[in-house]
Short mmCIF file of C-alpha atoms in Angstrom, two decimals:
data_model
loop_
_atom_site.label_atom_id
_atom_site.label_comp_id
_atom_site.label_asym_id
_atom_site.label_seq_id
_atom_site.Cartn_x
_atom_site.Cartn_y
_atom_site.Cartn_z
CA UNK A 146 -22.03 -21.68 13.34
CA UNK A 147 -18.49 -20.32 13.60
CA UNK A 148 -15.74 -22.64 12.45
CA UNK A 149 -13.10 -23.88 14.90
CA UNK A 150 -11.24 -26.02 12.36
CA UNK A 151 -7.56 -25.16 12.27
CA UNK A 152 -5.65 -25.75 9.04
CA UNK A 153 -1.99 -25.12 8.30
CA UNK A 154 -0.60 -23.03 5.48
CA UNK A 155 2.49 -24.66 3.98
CA UNK A 156 5.52 -22.57 3.08
CA UNK A 157 5.26 -23.87 -0.48
CA UNK A 158 1.69 -22.61 -0.91
CA UNK A 159 2.72 -19.26 0.56
CA UNK A 160 5.75 -18.99 -1.73
CA UNK A 161 3.75 -20.06 -4.80
CA UNK A 162 1.10 -17.39 -4.17
CA UNK A 163 3.68 -14.65 -3.62
CA UNK A 164 5.77 -15.56 -6.68
CA UNK A 165 2.69 -15.71 -8.92
CA UNK A 166 1.09 -12.49 -7.70
CA UNK A 167 4.09 -10.21 -7.10
CA UNK A 168 4.48 -10.18 -10.89
CA UNK A 169 1.45 -7.85 -11.12
CA UNK A 170 3.12 -5.38 -8.77
CA UNK A 171 6.27 -5.22 -10.90
CA UNK A 172 4.21 -4.91 -14.09
CA UNK A 173 2.19 -2.05 -12.60
CA UNK A 174 5.38 -0.18 -11.61
CA UNK A 175 6.78 -0.61 -15.11
CA UNK A 176 3.55 0.49 -16.78
CA UNK A 177 3.30 3.53 -14.51
CA UNK A 178 6.77 4.70 -15.53
CA UNK A 179 6.06 4.14 -19.20
CA UNK A 180 2.97 6.35 -19.04
CA UNK A 181 4.28 9.08 -16.73
CA UNK A 182 4.77 12.63 -18.03
CA UNK A 183 6.53 15.64 -16.54
CA UNK A 184 3.32 17.67 -16.52
CA UNK A 185 1.58 14.99 -14.46
CA UNK A 186 3.95 15.12 -11.52
CA UNK A 187 4.75 18.83 -11.81
CA UNK A 188 1.07 19.60 -11.20
CA UNK A 189 0.71 17.18 -8.28
CA UNK A 190 3.72 18.21 -6.19
CA UNK A 191 4.28 21.24 -3.97
CA UNK A 192 6.64 23.74 -5.71
CA UNK A 193 6.96 25.81 -2.52
CA UNK A 194 8.51 22.82 -0.77
CA UNK A 195 11.16 22.26 -3.44
CA UNK A 196 12.00 25.97 -3.57
CA UNK A 197 12.42 25.99 0.21
CA UNK A 198 14.86 23.06 -0.18
CA UNK A 199 16.96 25.30 -2.44
CA UNK A 200 16.92 22.93 -5.39
CA UNK A 201 18.89 24.62 -8.15
CA UNK A 202 19.27 22.13 -11.01
CA UNK A 203 16.69 20.65 -13.35
CA UNK A 204 17.86 17.10 -12.71
CA UNK A 205 17.68 17.51 -8.92
CA UNK A 206 14.13 18.84 -9.20
CA UNK A 207 13.08 16.03 -11.54
CA UNK A 208 14.54 13.37 -9.24
CA UNK A 209 12.89 14.92 -6.18
CA UNK A 210 9.38 15.12 -7.60
CA UNK A 211 9.72 11.80 -9.43
CA UNK A 212 10.92 9.95 -6.34
CA UNK A 213 8.14 11.44 -4.20
CA UNK A 214 5.53 10.47 -6.79
CA UNK A 215 6.82 6.93 -7.23
CA UNK A 216 7.19 6.32 -3.50
CA UNK A 217 3.55 7.23 -2.89
CA UNK A 218 2.33 5.24 -5.88
CA UNK A 219 4.37 2.12 -5.08
CA UNK A 220 3.15 2.14 -1.48
CA UNK A 221 -0.43 2.07 -2.76
CA UNK A 222 0.29 -0.65 -5.34
CA UNK A 223 2.07 -2.84 -2.82
CA UNK A 224 -0.70 -2.28 -0.29
CA UNK A 225 -3.09 -3.95 -2.73
CA UNK A 226 -0.75 -6.92 -3.03
CA UNK A 227 -0.47 -7.28 0.77
CA UNK A 228 -4.24 -7.15 1.16
CA UNK A 229 -4.61 -9.95 -1.37
CA UNK A 230 -1.92 -11.96 0.39
CA UNK A 231 -3.63 -11.59 3.77
CA UNK A 232 -6.97 -12.72 2.34
CA UNK A 233 -5.27 -15.71 0.68
CA UNK A 234 -3.50 -16.72 3.91
CA UNK A 235 -6.71 -16.49 5.93
CA UNK A 236 -8.67 -18.40 3.27
CA UNK A 237 -6.21 -21.29 3.55
CA UNK A 238 -6.27 -21.44 7.35
CA UNK A 239 -9.71 -20.24 8.45
CA UNK A 240 -11.76 -20.23 5.24
CA UNK A 241 -11.57 -16.45 5.17
CA UNK A 242 -13.09 -14.54 2.26
CA UNK A 243 -13.20 -11.11 0.71
CA UNK A 244 -16.05 -9.22 2.38
CA UNK A 245 -18.89 -7.63 0.44
CA UNK A 246 -19.52 -5.10 3.23
CA UNK A 247 -18.49 -1.49 2.58
CA UNK A 248 -14.99 -0.77 3.86
CA UNK A 249 -14.44 -4.34 5.10
CA UNK A 250 -11.72 -6.37 3.37
CA UNK A 251 -11.89 -9.75 5.07
CA UNK A 252 -14.38 -11.92 6.98
CA UNK A 253 -13.78 -15.20 8.74
CA UNK A 254 -14.71 -17.34 11.74
CA UNK A 255 -12.25 -18.34 14.44
CA UNK A 256 -12.77 -19.82 17.91
CA UNK A 257 -16.51 -19.12 17.94
CA UNK A 258 -16.20 -15.50 16.78
CA UNK A 259 -17.01 -13.86 13.46
CA UNK A 260 -14.27 -11.39 12.53
CA UNK A 261 -14.52 -8.44 10.15
CA UNK A 262 -11.18 -6.96 9.15
CA UNK A 263 -10.08 -3.71 7.54
CA UNK A 264 -6.58 -4.30 6.15
CA UNK A 265 -4.01 -1.51 5.95
CA UNK A 266 -0.33 -1.58 5.03
CA UNK A 267 1.11 0.03 8.17
CA UNK A 268 -0.08 1.38 11.52
CA UNK A 269 0.00 5.12 10.67
CA UNK A 270 -2.36 4.90 7.72
CA UNK A 271 -5.01 7.53 8.37
CA UNK A 272 -6.14 10.76 10.01
CA UNK A 273 -8.97 11.09 12.53
CA UNK A 274 -11.64 11.38 9.82
CA UNK A 275 -10.44 8.25 8.03
CA UNK A 276 -10.37 6.30 11.30
CA UNK A 277 -13.88 7.54 12.11
CA UNK A 278 -15.02 6.29 8.68
CA UNK A 279 -13.51 2.88 9.38
CA UNK A 280 -15.30 2.69 12.74
CA UNK A 281 -18.57 3.64 11.03
CA UNK A 282 -18.02 0.87 8.46
CA UNK A 283 -17.40 -1.60 11.28
CA UNK A 284 -20.62 -0.61 13.05
CA UNK A 285 -22.71 -0.86 9.88
CA UNK A 286 -21.25 -4.25 9.00
CA UNK A 287 -21.91 -5.52 12.53
CA UNK A 288 -25.57 -4.47 12.37
CA UNK A 289 -26.09 -6.38 9.14
CA UNK A 290 -24.22 -9.50 10.29
CA UNK A 291 -26.00 -9.66 13.65
CA UNK A 292 -29.31 -10.06 11.81
CA UNK A 293 -28.06 -13.57 10.98
CA UNK A 294 -29.17 -15.87 13.80
CA UNK A 295 -26.14 -18.13 13.27
CA UNK A 296 -23.70 -15.31 14.05
CA UNK A 297 -23.62 -14.67 17.79
CA UNK A 298 -20.56 -12.45 18.17
CA UNK A 299 -18.83 -10.07 15.73
CA UNK A 300 -15.35 -8.64 16.40
CA UNK A 301 -13.89 -5.77 14.33
CA UNK A 302 -10.16 -5.74 13.58
CA UNK A 303 -7.89 -3.20 11.94
CA UNK A 304 -5.10 -5.38 10.58
CA UNK A 305 -1.82 -3.72 9.61
CA UNK A 306 0.68 -5.72 7.57
CA UNK A 307 3.78 -4.20 9.17
CA UNK A 308 4.72 -2.18 12.24
CA UNK A 309 3.56 -2.35 15.83
CA UNK A 310 0.59 -1.13 17.85
CA UNK A 311 1.26 -0.01 21.42
CA UNK A 312 -2.40 -0.40 22.36
CA UNK A 313 -4.35 -3.18 20.67
CA UNK A 314 -7.80 -2.58 22.15
CA UNK A 315 -9.26 0.64 20.74
CA UNK A 316 -12.80 0.34 22.10
CA UNK A 317 -14.73 -0.13 18.86
CA UNK A 318 -12.12 -2.41 17.34
CA UNK A 319 -8.85 -4.26 17.89
CA UNK A 320 -5.68 -3.10 16.12
CA UNK A 321 -3.19 -5.82 15.24
CA UNK A 322 0.06 -4.96 13.47
CA UNK A 323 2.97 -6.84 11.96
CA UNK A 324 3.65 -10.21 13.56
CA UNK A 325 0.47 -10.01 15.66
CA UNK A 326 -1.72 -9.56 12.55
CA UNK A 327 -0.11 -12.31 10.45
CA UNK A 328 -0.24 -14.72 13.40
CA UNK A 329 -3.90 -13.83 13.98
CA UNK A 330 -4.92 -14.84 10.44
CA UNK A 331 -2.54 -17.81 10.07
CA UNK A 332 -1.92 -19.31 13.53
CA UNK A 333 1.81 -19.11 12.71
CA UNK A 334 4.15 -16.99 14.83
CA UNK A 335 6.82 -16.79 12.11
CA UNK A 336 4.60 -16.10 9.09
CA UNK A 337 5.55 -12.42 9.03
CA UNK A 338 9.15 -13.56 8.48
CA UNK A 339 8.26 -16.38 6.06
CA UNK A 340 6.85 -13.78 3.63
CA UNK A 341 10.20 -12.03 3.11
CA UNK A 342 12.19 -14.66 1.20
CA UNK A 343 9.65 -15.36 -1.58
CA UNK A 344 9.28 -11.61 -2.16
CA UNK A 345 12.94 -11.37 -3.13
CA UNK A 346 12.96 -14.41 -5.38
CA UNK A 347 13.07 -13.28 -9.00
CA UNK A 348 12.99 -9.61 -8.00
CA UNK A 349 16.34 -8.69 -9.55
CA UNK A 350 15.32 -8.68 -13.22
CA UNK A 351 12.03 -6.70 -12.93
CA UNK A 352 13.74 -4.15 -10.68
CA UNK A 353 16.55 -3.82 -13.21
CA UNK A 354 13.94 -3.04 -15.89
CA UNK A 355 12.27 -0.47 -13.64
CA UNK A 356 15.63 1.18 -12.87
CA UNK A 357 16.42 1.41 -16.59
CA UNK A 358 13.05 3.07 -17.27
CA UNK A 359 13.59 5.40 -14.31
CA UNK A 360 16.98 6.55 -15.63
CA UNK A 361 15.53 7.15 -19.09
CA UNK A 362 12.67 9.13 -17.57
CA UNK A 363 15.06 11.30 -15.52
CA UNK A 364 16.99 12.19 -18.68
CA UNK A 365 13.85 12.85 -20.70
CA UNK A 366 12.13 14.94 -18.03
CA UNK A 367 15.31 16.90 -17.27
CA UNK A 368 15.65 17.88 -20.93
CA UNK A 369 11.97 18.89 -21.01
CA UNK A 370 12.24 20.89 -17.79
CA UNK A 371 15.29 22.73 -19.11
CA UNK A 372 13.42 23.61 -22.28
CA UNK A 373 10.10 24.66 -20.75
CA UNK A 374 10.83 25.85 -17.22
CA UNK A 375 14.33 27.32 -17.19
CA UNK A 376 15.60 30.82 -17.91
CA UNK A 377 18.01 31.53 -20.75
CA UNK A 378 20.90 31.57 -18.26
CA UNK A 379 20.04 27.99 -17.14
CA UNK A 380 18.43 28.88 -13.81
CA UNK A 381 15.14 27.23 -12.84
CA UNK A 382 12.25 29.57 -13.53
CA UNK A 383 10.32 29.12 -10.29
CA UNK A 384 7.71 31.72 -11.23
CA UNK A 385 6.88 29.77 -14.39
CA UNK A 386 6.86 26.46 -12.53
CA UNK A 387 4.53 27.91 -9.90
CA UNK A 388 2.24 29.44 -12.54
CA UNK A 389 1.97 26.07 -14.27
CA UNK A 390 1.27 24.31 -10.99
CA UNK A 391 -1.09 26.78 -9.34
CA UNK A 392 -2.06 29.57 -11.73
CA UNK A 393 -5.65 30.11 -12.81
#
């Protein structure tokens, strides 16, 4: 039987969860920088792109590829934090839980319906193949759940932690973004705003540590790039960079 009990998530519980769990995000960023090597990011990034941007100094190239790498990595790390936060919020209000079904992040009951949710950071998260995979996961999960005689109706939801969705009803699933998603799992219209303040509490010191590591890494990688991938006259050796990145 689907639960219709409505509970309220206090701002203190929300803040406590965020402050306790955001620490892992900052630690992961710090650890990533400590382990990162020039060769790692030089092999992963597109040298043609940086040549087309007419980058001419070793430091500018290092900063460009380092920033691109870190931006992508931090987005992924923070996405994991937001998923955990959404599951926590829903567990407090609707008894939501982490799903065991493939590709499904959250399950809960609300107003006589059983919801299965795939959580993403923002609305523009995937290409057509990735969306098709999500729909397939929804269909498979529905088939399994509908074998349970106590579950009469299953609704699939793609929940996005920020942004907006112009069209919510997508046929096979509902897409809820930003305020609409957080309100859906919490019954609170302002929850999407309530999250912001606790995120900033205590953020200064760990970000200062990350910035210090970043600056050290820029200096270290610049010196290494000058030594290994520059000509004797100081120019970037794009042929050598490209050979390292793409050569057989």
